[in-house]
Amino acid sequence: MGNRRQQLAYLFGEGDEETLTAELRGGKGLGLDQLTRFGLPVPPGFTITSTAARARAQEGRFPQRIEWHVMRCMAVLEQRTGRKFGDPERPLLVSVRSGSKESMPGMMDTVLNVGLTSQTYGGLRREFDEEFARGCLVRLESQYRSAVFGGRNKPVPEDPSSQLWSSIAAVVDSWNSERARAYRLAHGIPDWWQTAINVQAMVFGNRGPRSCTGVVFSRDVRNGNPKLYGEFLPQAQGEEVVAGTSTPLPIEMLVDWDPNIYAELSRMVRFLEDRYNDIVDVEFTVEEGKLYLLQCRSAKRSAQAAAAFAVHEVWRDRLPRRQAIQRVSIEQVGELARKSFHSPAMTAATKRRFGTPRLFVKGLPASPGCVTGKAAFTSKEAQRLSREGESVVLFRQDTSPDDLPGMLASDAIVTAIGGETSHAAVVARGSGRVAVVGCKDLKFKNGKVSMSFFSNVREGDIVSVSGDAGQVFLGELPFASADLSKEARLFLRWTRRFGNKFTRSDRRIPFNLLKGRYSANTLLNDFYLTSAMTQMSRGSWLAYEARELEYKTHFEISRIFSCYLFLAIAGEVRFAPAYSSGSNEAISQLIKQFGFSFGGERSEKFNFASEYFNDLSLATQGEFVRLCSQVFKKRRWSSSFGGAKWAAIADALYDFLSGVTNPAVFIDRVFDLRHNGGSLFDKHIMFYEKTEEHYLRSQLDAKKRAGLCELYDALKAYHDDLSPDVRTLWDKGKTERLWKPKGGPK
């Protein structure tokens, strides 16, 4: 086993369970290996492990033994294809692609048709034709010069082995390209993972009239409908569909193009969805009537599609509800409550010829949602507007990985060309952005986007984008409530019942925090500053770090506040008037269910609550809070105790425990609660200082200010309290000049 761990290249279908990991072979290599083991049609190939790539990154070269491993695999490819690498008669051509543990679509280099030289060109031309051979050569030269020579116009080597090794090295080195680094920062992918490299025998979707290439999803990734969704391009090769440089045909038209291929592809995709128990994204090529699969991975999908698939899995008895909720990300749960445009206003704008709002352009609805914001035409301008707190709509002819920082800084993306599986569409869906692509009538000229002489958009103009309808409007459309599918509405009800994924398993009151001592001022500063820094850092290299710190901060503060409020409620409800009569049903239930005794000292109730409820379920803790809320609402209280203000406190905690509100909403609510005679966090042993009403109101008013710098100055004016992590992030952003006041630097 020790020797097998040193293996640096694995043929598809080779190796045991210990070596079948995404860490070693990357997601793409692992997927191709599994497809091969399933007996599906995959062009033969092999994966060079991430171990070899890490060695090159750390030492500047591959391990010496890698040459033997690669040549062994190339010999098997020759045997399985009946071709020979570098042979002038029947040449074997290969592709060299990346494949990290997590998918990084379009971020790294690819080189196709490796092995094509002046010697092998003649054999390819004689076997097929001049036009086909010439097209393959042009693609090799373009990709090789881009990946290996950095775009410089230098001749491609005539030696096939030199092409192969240079391409492998270039793909590994592209892990550290600017666009790849930006993507990893935005998605939390560690640098040390590195990438595996996949070398595979070429199949040609551009070989003739019965050839094509395409991408297909097992479900509609916009809404989760259980039908094939995707696109294909006849007589095309490699990356043309996903690159967004051409507008392909919808997958439904494959039925007319070749019904047998469509039926075969459908069977394979359904098989893979059942096998993976997930929506799958499959790349395929048809070479003169023969279907090949080139990749299978979990599909990026919209929030509606993710919720619909989770619900369908429950309906099919494949998952329990709690596990189904885990399939949908925290961000997607939030997206389900997104806004939509007011339908009558949208209809009127569609028909209006003059004035605003009016319809500007139509395209393909690639990622759902509705956004109103300022137009930007470059990645740099999108980042600038976002840092000023503006909502941004990025207009591009088409997008490339180089546009990623601007795309992540934008709320919506609009492109003139490209299909629903283009780079813009995939990034938008994967990052929760709205997208309309393939707006073929758009013209980019003289610093504006035009439809006609009388209809154009300049940078900074307000536009409204509907990713649901595939429409872009001039001006601002009013919003209405979201039009959710029945599956999405049901899913949201499930999250409210079971608690949403954001710290759902940790919503139980952590009574061990009672032993800690906290500063309310530090918590207030940390909470609002992390939220502001997350917004201001969008599109920058600090974006992921800011989002992670915001998550951590909100999580920790919500736990502190849930413990604090639970104990405070238990201490206050003891004053319930006429409690001994038992005439109130809620009071009776508190006595009967929990053995709660009214009256006594506040500290006694703190001890009772922390000991009695410590090992009880979240539902039981929530029921106690609910009953307390009923007591506060239904008894006549004096102005000094209980009553409506304490009912509001109990309701805030109950909504959090039951999953109705997320931590950010809960924390904000706690800070705005007015109780204990106006002094927040008074009479509570968890807090080592009081927050006076004057300071509290001033600090809470400061949160409404537009700029992060103003917010920081206002908060620190009272108590210069920040936790070390928040202070570190603030200093990093300040050094990079990200925290610019609205309107420019001071």
XYZ file of C-alpha atoms in Angstrom:
746
model
C 0.000 0.000 0.000
C 2.879 2.365 0.705
C 4.043 2.145 -2.924
C 0.561 2.796 -4.277
C 0.387 6.014 -2.318
C 3.436 7.197 -4.271
C 1.664 6.687 -7.603
C 1.495 10.017 -9.427
C -0.849 9.128 -12.321
C -3.945 6.916 -12.398
C -5.809 5.680 -15.444
C -9.580 6.241 -15.343
C -10.937 3.161 -13.570
C -7.633 2.358 -11.861
C -6.889 2.338 -8.134
C -8.667 1.355 -4.921
C -10.965 3.208 -2.527
C -8.066 4.753 -0.638
C -6.899 6.575 -3.754
C -10.402 7.433 -5.015
C -10.613 10.865 -3.375
C -11.258 14.332 -4.702
C -8.275 15.540 -2.671
C -5.945 13.318 -4.711
C -7.602 13.221 -8.139
C -9.685 16.401 -8.108
C -13.416 16.541 -8.710
C -13.121 16.145 -12.482
C -10.706 13.218 -12.335
C -12.801 11.460 -9.712
C -15.930 11.997 -11.803
C -14.299 10.578 -14.942
C -13.044 7.582 -12.967
C -16.562 6.899 -11.658
C -18.128 7.271 -15.105
C -15.615 4.741 -16.400
C -16.420 2.307 -13.591
C -20.146 2.700 -14.326
C -19.434 1.427 -17.843
C -20.470 4.685 -19.530
C -18.744 5.865 -22.741
C -15.744 7.941 -21.618
C -12.703 8.643 -23.827
C -9.717 6.891 -22.223
C -7.475 9.047 -20.098
C -5.630 9.428 -16.815
C -5.237 11.833 -13.896
C -1.949 13.269 -12.629
C -2.472 13.702 -8.892
C -2.558 16.914 -6.880
C 0.491 15.556 -5.022
C 2.567 16.096 -8.159
C 1.148 19.582 -8.621
C 1.984 20.533 -5.033
C 5.546 19.326 -5.542
C 5.903 21.618 -8.568
C 4.386 24.552 -6.660
C 6.700 24.053 -3.675
C 9.925 22.948 -5.362
C 9.557 24.470 -8.830
C 9.554 21.073 -10.581
C 7.668 17.800 -10.741
C 9.027 14.702 -8.950
C 11.539 12.882 -11.151
C 9.523 9.677 -11.241
C 6.501 11.408 -12.806
C 7.818 10.821 -16.343
C 7.591 7.044 -15.977
C 4.051 7.248 -14.572
C 2.803 9.504 -17.396
C 4.479 7.492 -20.152
C 2.947 4.282 -18.764
C -0.508 5.838 -18.969
C 0.106 7.275 -22.456
C 1.048 3.784 -23.668
C -2.310 2.464 -22.414
C -4.134 5.298 -24.201
C -2.376 4.334 -27.430
C -3.383 0.716 -26.964
C -7.046 1.555 -26.226
C -7.471 4.030 -29.087
C -5.432 2.216 -31.730
C -3.462 5.422 -32.280
C 0.058 6.512 -31.404
C 1.185 9.796 -29.907
C 3.268 11.607 -32.547
C 2.476 9.040 -35.284
C 2.316 10.751 -38.729
C -0.353 8.315 -39.996
C -2.854 7.809 -37.123
C -1.888 10.380 -34.496
C -3.251 10.321 -30.959
C -4.242 13.816 -29.813
C -5.005 14.545 -26.172
C -6.566 17.266 -24.059
C -4.914 18.624 -20.895
C -7.363 19.995 -18.337
C -7.312 20.997 -14.674
C -9.448 19.425 -11.941
C -9.318 20.738 -8.370
C -11.161 19.270 -5.400
C -13.873 21.936 -5.780
C -15.080 22.993 -9.210
C -13.559 26.261 -10.462
C -15.384 26.680 -13.805
C -13.341 28.554 -16.397
C -10.723 29.731 -13.898
C -7.787 27.628 -15.127
C -6.184 26.901 -18.473
C -7.059 24.099 -20.898
C -5.103 22.934 -23.946
C -6.804 20.763 -26.587
C -5.350 18.810 -29.528
C -1.947 18.366 -27.871
C 0.283 16.262 -30.127
C -0.619 18.022 -33.393
C 2.548 18.983 -35.311
C 3.494 19.515 -38.928
C 4.202 15.743 -39.111
C 0.935 14.562 -37.543
C -1.093 17.253 -39.329
C -0.764 15.364 -42.616
C -2.097 12.143 -41.102
C -5.082 13.985 -39.591
C -5.809 15.690 -42.896
C -5.655 12.439 -44.866
C -7.851 10.601 -42.349
C -10.481 13.349 -42.234
C -10.131 16.509 -44.349
C -8.195 19.755 -44.655
C -10.811 21.981 -42.986
C -11.086 19.730 -39.930
C -7.310 19.417 -39.507
C -6.836 23.148 -39.935
C -9.475 23.919 -37.289
C -7.758 21.600 -34.804
C -4.390 23.233 -35.424
C -5.761 26.765 -34.995
C -7.325 25.807 -31.662
C -4.097 24.191 -30.405
C -2.006 27.222 -31.370
C -4.444 29.657 -29.702
C -4.758 27.742 -26.421
C -1.097 26.749 -26.245
C 0.107 30.320 -26.736
C -2.367 31.595 -24.150
C -1.557 28.962 -21.512
C 2.137 28.313 -22.065
C 3.417 31.573 -23.552
C 1.091 33.969 -21.707
C -0.445 35.203 -24.960
C 2.869 35.887 -26.706
C 2.980 35.016 -30.399
C 5.622 32.273 -30.310
C 5.676 29.058 -32.377
C 4.233 25.882 -30.857
C 6.976 23.219 -30.457
C 7.157 20.526 -33.136
C 7.923 17.810 -30.588
C 4.669 16.186 -29.240
C 6.295 15.297 -25.890
C 7.429 18.878 -25.411
C 3.848 20.043 -26.077
C 2.490 17.579 -23.527
C 4.856 18.438 -20.676
C 4.615 22.191 -21.302
C 0.809 21.978 -21.297
C 0.769 19.974 -18.054
C 3.068 22.515 -16.385
C 1.000 25.464 -17.685
C -2.253 24.008 -16.342
C -0.655 23.524 -12.910
C 0.776 27.060 -12.953
C -2.627 28.543 -13.858
C -3.708 27.610 -10.304
C -1.937 30.814 -9.255
C -3.372 33.062 -11.971
C -5.075 36.255 -10.807
C -8.552 35.058 -11.782
C -8.064 31.684 -10.045
C -6.872 33.371 -6.847
C -9.859 35.735 -6.895
C -12.229 32.808 -7.314
C -10.656 30.872 -4.436
C -10.852 33.874 -2.133
C -14.514 34.382 -3.000
C -15.393 30.711 -2.483
C -13.113 29.804 0.415
C -10.916 27.336 -1.473
C -7.477 26.937 0.197
C -4.395 27.613 -1.921
C -2.638 24.472 -0.696
C -5.225 22.152 -2.268
C -3.666 22.620 -5.698
C -5.130 20.951 -8.787
C -4.962 17.549 -10.399
C -4.412 17.345 -14.185
C -6.499 15.236 -16.558
C -4.995 13.999 -19.818
C -7.575 12.428 -22.124
C -7.819 11.142 -25.681
C -9.531 13.724 -27.891
C -12.992 13.172 -29.311
C -14.190 15.705 -31.828
C -17.539 17.455 -31.760
C -16.473 19.377 -34.858
C -15.670 16.334 -37.006
C -18.747 16.425 -39.256
C -22.513 16.980 -39.601
C -23.325 14.235 -37.046
C -20.999 15.735 -34.407
C -21.732 18.208 -31.607
C -20.719 19.233 -28.093
C -22.922 20.271 -25.192
C -23.772 20.573 -21.503
C -26.875 19.044 -19.943
C -28.348 19.142 -16.437
C -30.614 16.445 -15.044
C -33.076 19.170 -14.016
C -33.825 22.772 -14.841
C -31.280 24.541 -12.626
C -33.388 27.704 -12.603
C -36.485 26.242 -10.949
C -35.829 22.523 -10.276
C -38.344 21.152 -12.789
C -37.543 17.455 -13.452
C -36.661 17.720 -17.127
C -33.393 17.855 -19.037
C -31.996 21.359 -19.253
C -28.975 22.512 -21.193
C -27.546 23.403 -24.590
C -25.524 21.995 -27.437
C -23.633 23.245 -30.484
C -23.448 21.210 -33.709
C -19.999 20.892 -35.255
C -18.239 22.529 -32.307
C -15.336 21.526 -30.091
C -14.350 21.723 -26.460
C -15.176 24.850 -24.503
C -17.375 26.673 -27.042
C -20.644 26.037 -25.175
C -19.485 26.987 -21.674
C -17.182 29.809 -22.798
C -20.185 31.964 -23.763
C -18.588 33.051 -27.060
C -21.428 31.487 -29.079
C -25.154 31.176 -28.455
C -25.970 27.443 -28.555
C -29.215 25.566 -29.147
C -31.517 24.400 -26.318
C -31.146 20.710 -25.463
C -34.763 20.033 -26.533
C -33.689 20.566 -30.148
C -31.349 17.572 -29.839
C -34.465 15.413 -30.302
C -34.817 16.708 -33.865
C -31.069 16.721 -34.496
C -30.665 13.049 -33.510
C -33.483 11.346 -31.524
C -31.345 8.283 -30.736
C -28.571 10.389 -29.217
C -31.144 12.338 -27.179
C -32.705 9.142 -25.821
C -29.290 7.647 -24.985
C -28.156 10.860 -23.274
C -31.419 11.054 -21.289
C -30.987 7.520 -19.968
C -27.415 8.227 -18.879
C -28.275 11.499 -17.155
C -31.190 9.943 -15.259
C -28.948 7.068 -14.214
C -26.338 9.503 -12.898
C -28.858 11.595 -10.944
C -30.146 8.458 -9.238
C -26.611 7.214 -8.582
C -25.362 10.507 -7.131
C -28.680 11.422 -5.488
C -28.160 14.980 -6.739
C -28.768 17.258 -9.709
C -25.908 16.496 -12.093
C -24.100 18.643 -14.644
C -22.836 16.537 -17.570
C -20.560 17.622 -20.422
C -20.787 15.515 -23.564
C -19.497 15.271 -27.107
C -20.942 13.420 -30.083
C -18.380 12.374 -32.686
C -20.045 11.266 -35.915
C -23.025 9.709 -34.148
C -21.174 8.245 -31.122
C -21.892 9.761 -27.693
C -19.101 10.358 -25.154
C -19.336 11.767 -21.620
C -16.547 14.175 -20.653
C -17.523 15.227 -17.129
C -20.113 14.716 -14.404
C -20.384 16.864 -11.280
C -22.914 18.299 -8.876
C -24.757 21.088 -10.675
C -24.773 24.673 -9.502
C -28.409 25.655 -9.147
C -30.604 28.582 -8.136
C -32.190 28.777 -4.696
C -35.578 27.802 -6.163
C -34.068 24.778 -7.903
C -32.192 23.713 -4.765
C -35.365 23.923 -2.675
C -37.455 22.126 -5.307
C -34.976 19.258 -5.572
C -34.819 18.905 -1.784
C -38.630 18.733 -1.620
C -38.787 16.213 -4.475
C -36.270 14.003 -2.695
C -38.540 13.980 0.369
C -41.588 13.211 -1.771
C -39.686 10.294 -3.329
C -38.824 8.995 0.173
C -35.103 9.342 -0.545
C -34.402 11.845 2.256
C -36.007 12.862 5.569
C -36.971 16.505 5.854
C -34.136 17.471 8.169
C -31.516 16.117 5.763
C -33.284 17.726 2.807
C -32.953 21.125 4.487
C -29.201 20.535 4.753
C -29.023 20.283 0.942
C -29.805 23.990 0.587
C -27.139 26.532 1.509
C -27.583 29.317 4.024
C -27.365 31.913 1.246
C -29.980 30.130 -0.863
C -32.464 29.991 2.013
C -32.138 33.780 2.167
C -32.568 34.107 -1.601
C -35.923 32.360 -1.467
C -37.310 35.449 0.244
C -35.937 37.713 -2.474
C -37.957 40.518 -4.007
C -39.770 40.458 -7.357
C -41.060 43.324 -9.474
C -44.669 44.437 -9.132
C -46.433 42.550 -11.917
C -48.811 45.303 -13.205
C -45.966 47.845 -13.236
C -43.730 45.382 -15.089
C -46.466 44.725 -17.675
C -47.011 48.454 -18.193
C -43.251 49.035 -18.573
C -43.094 46.270 -21.184
C -45.682 48.072 -23.334
C -44.368 51.628 -22.801
C -42.486 53.097 -25.780
C -41.324 56.353 -24.196
C -40.466 57.456 -20.672
C -39.340 55.228 -17.825
C -39.516 52.599 -16.651
C -39.690 50.864 -20.052
C -38.377 47.639 -21.539
C -34.836 47.976 -22.834
C -33.796 44.495 -23.982
C -34.739 40.825 -23.730
C -32.432 37.841 -23.296
C -32.260 34.393 -21.764
C -33.306 34.109 -18.087
C -30.118 32.516 -16.751
C -30.353 33.157 -12.979
C -33.566 34.235 -11.240
C -34.293 37.258 -9.112
C -34.943 40.966 -9.560
C -32.479 43.821 -9.081
C -32.530 47.573 -9.544
C -29.126 49.227 -9.627
C -26.583 51.379 -11.386
C -25.109 50.224 -14.704
C -21.392 49.417 -14.942
C -19.533 48.353 -18.090
C -16.236 47.193 -16.591
C -15.193 45.003 -13.694
C -13.298 47.913 -12.156
C -16.313 50.229 -12.256
C -18.548 47.531 -10.764
C -16.159 47.149 -7.834
C -15.981 50.910 -7.322
C -19.752 51.338 -7.237
C -20.140 48.359 -4.913
C -17.607 49.757 -2.455
C -19.694 52.928 -2.330
C -22.670 50.850 -1.251
C -24.487 50.920 -4.597
C -26.425 48.053 -6.116
C -24.659 47.251 -9.409
C -25.735 45.810 -12.777
C -22.723 44.730 -14.858
C -23.172 44.889 -18.666
C -20.679 42.925 -20.782
C -20.467 41.631 -24.356
C -19.644 38.298 -22.730
C -17.793 37.446 -19.530
C -14.522 35.674 -18.964
C -12.769 34.608 -15.768
C -10.954 37.952 -15.826
C -14.310 39.657 -15.119
C -14.834 37.655 -11.915
C -14.023 40.420 -9.384
C -16.583 42.702 -11.022
C -19.159 39.934 -11.284
C -18.835 39.180 -7.566
C -19.199 42.887 -6.799
C -22.405 43.112 -8.866
C -25.968 42.187 -8.015
C -26.941 41.398 -11.608
C -25.098 40.508 -14.831
C -26.287 41.200 -18.392
C -24.436 39.892 -21.475
C -24.974 40.306 -25.206
C -23.957 36.759 -26.167
C -23.717 33.413 -24.439
C -26.217 30.775 -23.397
C -27.659 29.605 -20.107
C -24.590 27.454 -19.437
C -22.130 30.255 -20.268
C -19.553 31.550 -17.822
C -21.805 34.464 -16.797
C -24.772 32.171 -16.138
C -22.823 29.594 -14.127
C -21.079 32.172 -11.935
C -24.336 34.075 -11.367
C -26.265 30.995 -10.283
C -23.424 29.715 -8.133
C -22.990 33.045 -6.309
C -26.644 34.098 -6.035
C -26.513 36.879 -8.647
C -29.303 37.708 -11.100
C -28.367 37.126 -14.756
C -29.823 37.764 -18.216
C -27.595 36.497 -21.046
C -27.723 36.271 -24.839
C -29.233 39.772 -25.320
C -28.234 39.666 -28.976
C -29.529 43.156 -29.860
C -27.202 44.946 -27.421
C -24.515 47.132 -28.981
C -21.497 48.417 -27.007
C -20.231 51.703 -28.450
C -18.914 55.098 -27.309
C -19.238 54.412 -23.583
C -22.843 53.267 -23.714
C -24.976 50.215 -24.371
C -27.506 50.838 -27.135
C -30.579 49.251 -28.647
C -31.302 52.186 -30.932
C -30.542 55.900 -31.213
C -33.283 56.685 -28.697
C -32.716 53.763 -26.338
C -29.371 53.433 -24.578
C -27.765 53.032 -21.172
C -24.752 54.948 -19.892
C -22.614 54.014 -16.902
C -24.335 55.069 -13.709
C -27.852 54.964 -15.181
C -30.520 53.188 -13.132
C -31.755 49.941 -14.684
C -33.981 47.102 -13.457
C -33.184 43.464 -14.283
C -35.572 40.508 -14.073
C -33.663 37.232 -14.138
C -36.994 35.395 -14.019
C -38.351 36.933 -17.229
C -35.028 37.583 -18.968
C -35.782 41.309 -19.292
C -33.865 44.534 -18.649
C -35.703 47.823 -18.093
C -34.609 51.434 -18.200
C -35.400 53.123 -14.898
C -36.625 51.798 -11.571
C -39.435 49.268 -11.242
C -41.345 48.899 -7.948
C -40.960 45.644 -6.036
C -43.590 43.188 -4.853
C -43.384 39.999 -2.816
C -41.576 37.047 -4.413
C -43.583 34.657 -6.601
C -42.328 31.360 -5.188
C -43.094 27.901 -6.480
C -45.145 25.569 -4.288
C -41.974 23.574 -3.534
C -40.124 26.728 -2.422
C -43.010 27.828 -0.211
C -43.179 24.353 1.341
C -39.414 24.323 1.878
C -39.551 27.651 3.711
C -42.257 26.250 5.983
C -39.981 23.302 6.737
C -37.100 25.608 7.653
C -39.359 27.530 10.019
C -40.444 24.307 11.642
C -37.041 22.695 11.960
C -34.919 25.848 12.015
C -32.885 26.918 8.993
C -29.384 25.697 8.297
C -27.718 28.758 9.800
C -26.627 27.337 13.207
C -29.786 25.219 13.318
C -28.057 22.445 15.241
C -26.695 25.035 17.684
C -29.847 27.037 18.451
C -30.271 25.207 21.734
C -29.510 27.585 24.584
C -25.798 27.190 25.511
C -26.077 27.683 29.273
C -22.336 27.181 29.698
C -21.997 30.783 28.463
C -23.493 31.901 31.755
C -19.997 31.536 33.206
C -18.597 34.115 30.779
C -18.519 37.889 31.139
C -19.154 40.029 28.079
C -19.068 43.666 27.025
C -22.274 44.769 25.336
C -20.377 47.587 23.642
C -17.871 45.193 22.063
C -20.684 42.974 20.799
C -22.505 45.947 19.309
C -19.399 47.265 17.566
C -18.408 43.817 16.268
C -21.881 43.062 14.947
C -22.478 46.200 12.902
C -18.886 46.624 11.724
C -18.544 43.053 10.426
C -21.786 43.460 8.487
C -20.599 46.751 6.991
C -17.133 45.397 6.113
C -18.696 42.386 4.365
C -20.676 44.738 2.136
C -17.770 47.077 1.460
C -15.294 44.301 0.639
C -17.419 42.654 -2.057
C -15.365 42.017 -5.170
C -12.051 42.362 -3.348
C -9.557 39.789 -2.090
C -10.933 40.345 1.434
C -14.493 39.351 0.498
C -14.318 35.743 1.659
C -12.477 36.566 4.877
C -15.038 39.267 5.691
C -17.974 36.956 5.035
C -16.468 34.209 7.190
C -15.812 36.655 10.036
C -19.373 37.969 9.755
C -20.732 34.416 9.980
C -18.551 33.625 12.998
C -19.403 36.895 14.759
C -23.147 36.560 14.205
C -23.050 32.955 15.369
C -21.220 33.748 18.597
C -23.284 36.823 19.492
C -26.583 35.039 18.786
C -25.592 32.294 21.233
C -24.675 34.834 23.920
C -27.942 36.729 23.444
C -30.109 33.605 23.411
C -28.663 32.567 26.782
C -28.960 36.111 28.141
C -32.603 36.562 27.086
C -33.696 33.120 28.266
C -32.363 33.777 31.758
C -33.683 37.344 31.794
C -37.162 36.108 30.814
C -37.100 33.431 33.518
C -36.114 36.082 36.059
C -38.841 38.525 35.001
C -41.781 36.132 34.651
C -41.542 35.286 38.358
C -43.325 38.588 39.046
C -46.521 37.439 37.248
C -49.454 38.918 39.262
C -51.989 36.575 40.821
C -49.858 33.612 39.771
C -51.100 31.508 42.654
C -54.648 31.471 41.296
C -53.631 29.360 38.307
C -56.419 30.996 36.304
C -54.077 31.699 33.417
C -53.509 28.645 31.176
C -49.924 29.645 30.396
C -49.118 29.973 34.099
C -50.680 26.564 34.746
C -48.552 25.016 31.987
C -45.355 26.599 33.363
C -46.096 25.033 36.741
C -47.280 21.681 35.363
C -44.736 21.132 32.548
C -41.637 22.660 34.074
C -42.268 22.830 37.800
C -41.641 26.571 37.648
C -42.184 28.351 40.980
C -43.158 32.005 40.896
C -41.796 34.628 43.251
C -38.378 34.361 44.851
C -35.072 35.931 43.856
C -33.799 36.610 40.329
C -30.609 34.596 40.933
C -32.742 31.635 42.001
C -34.514 31.678 38.617
C -31.192 31.994 36.781
C -29.948 28.873 38.506
C -33.205 26.998 37.930
C -33.289 27.804 34.212
C -29.637 27.002 33.551
C -29.803 23.656 35.392
C -33.289 22.456 34.410
C -33.140 23.309 30.690
C -29.462 22.564 30.069
C -30.013 19.037 28.722
C -33.486 19.543 27.257
C -34.296 19.806 23.550
C -34.538 22.992 21.525
C -38.286 22.462 21.178
C -38.702 22.238 24.972
C -36.655 25.385 25.533
C -38.725 27.165 22.904
C -41.997 26.053 24.525
C -40.948 27.607 27.843
C -40.239 30.925 26.102
C -43.579 30.793 24.257
C -45.503 30.255 27.484
C -43.653 33.128 29.131
C -44.658 35.361 26.232
C -48.294 34.394 26.812
C -47.990 35.270 30.497
C -46.520 38.684 29.659
C -49.333 39.366 27.183
C -52.364 38.130 29.124
C -51.801 39.306 32.697
C -52.203 42.817 34.020
C -48.729 44.011 34.881
C -47.571 47.139 36.645
C -45.474 49.632 34.711
C -42.358 48.388 36.501
C -42.512 44.710 35.560
C -43.404 42.417 32.652
C -46.120 43.442 30.222
C -45.928 44.186 26.498
C -42.261 45.180 26.473
C -41.284 41.803 27.925
C -43.649 39.982 25.583
C -41.669 41.556 22.739
C -38.437 40.273 24.288
C -39.815 36.744 24.598
C -41.158 36.835 21.042
C -37.743 37.874 19.708
C -36.113 34.877 21.361
C -38.877 32.463 20.359
C -38.663 33.512 16.699
C -34.939 32.802 16.767
C -35.232 29.432 18.511
C -37.971 28.299 16.111
C -35.988 29.368 13.029
C -38.263 32.207 11.910
C -35.409 34.722 12.144
C -31.737 34.215 11.424
C -28.968 35.330 13.804
C -28.446 38.729 12.142
C -32.115 39.697 12.454
C -32.257 38.336 15.996
C -29.187 40.289 17.158
C -30.387 43.519 15.585
C -33.720 43.022 17.330
C -32.083 42.471 20.706
C -30.097 45.691 20.442
C -33.275 47.653 19.705
C -35.297 46.163 22.578
C -36.106 48.702 25.290
C -36.445 47.101 28.685
C -35.242 47.256 32.254
C -36.217 50.909 32.449
C -34.251 51.724 29.290
C -30.914 50.281 30.340
C -29.803 47.385 28.172
C -28.021 44.417 29.750
C -28.624 45.710 33.260
C -29.186 43.372 36.224
C -27.505 40.481 34.464
C -24.345 38.709 35.613
C -23.299 37.842 32.025
C -22.427 41.489 31.305
C -19.701 43.205 33.264
C -20.818 46.738 32.479
C -24.044 48.631 31.931
C -24.996 50.353 28.717
C -26.557 53.693 29.552
C -29.552 54.848 27.529
C -27.732 57.846 26.034
C -24.826 55.749 24.777
C -27.130 52.981 23.564
C -29.321 55.288 21.488
C -26.307 57.075 20.010
C -24.605 53.842 19.025
C -27.760 52.385 17.509
C -28.396 55.580 15.548
C -24.864 55.299 14.180
C -25.669 51.994 12.488
C -27.945 53.844 10.031
C -25.102 55.911 8.610
C -24.225 55.310 4.957
C -20.487 54.865 5.127
C -18.370 52.323 6.980
C -15.830 54.937 8.071
C -18.554 57.073 9.633
C -19.957 54.005 11.379
C -16.536 53.074 12.752
C -15.878 56.595 14.009
C -19.314 56.836 15.643
C -19.035 53.521 17.452
C -15.509 53.979 18.727
C -16.368 57.470 20.010
C -18.139 55.879 22.959
C -16.170 52.726 23.629
C -13.123 51.868 21.579
C -14.007 48.190 21.916
C -13.448 45.687 19.110
C -12.572 42.022 19.259
C -9.075 41.184 17.907
C -10.377 39.496 14.711
C -12.599 42.449 13.814
C -9.774 44.878 14.488
C -7.431 42.842 12.257
C -9.898 42.840 9.350
C -10.498 46.564 9.778
C -6.751 47.240 9.614
C -6.336 45.045 6.512
C -9.104 46.843 4.666
C -7.803 50.221 5.753
C -4.342 49.365 4.410
C -5.904 48.361 1.075
C -8.042 51.546 1.072
C -11.277 49.575 0.852
C -13.078 51.537 3.556
C -13.756 54.681 1.540
C -16.461 57.064 2.750
C -19.334 57.534 0.313
C -18.351 60.165 -2.220
C -14.625 59.386 -2.096
C -11.782 59.435 0.389
C -11.587 62.076 3.087
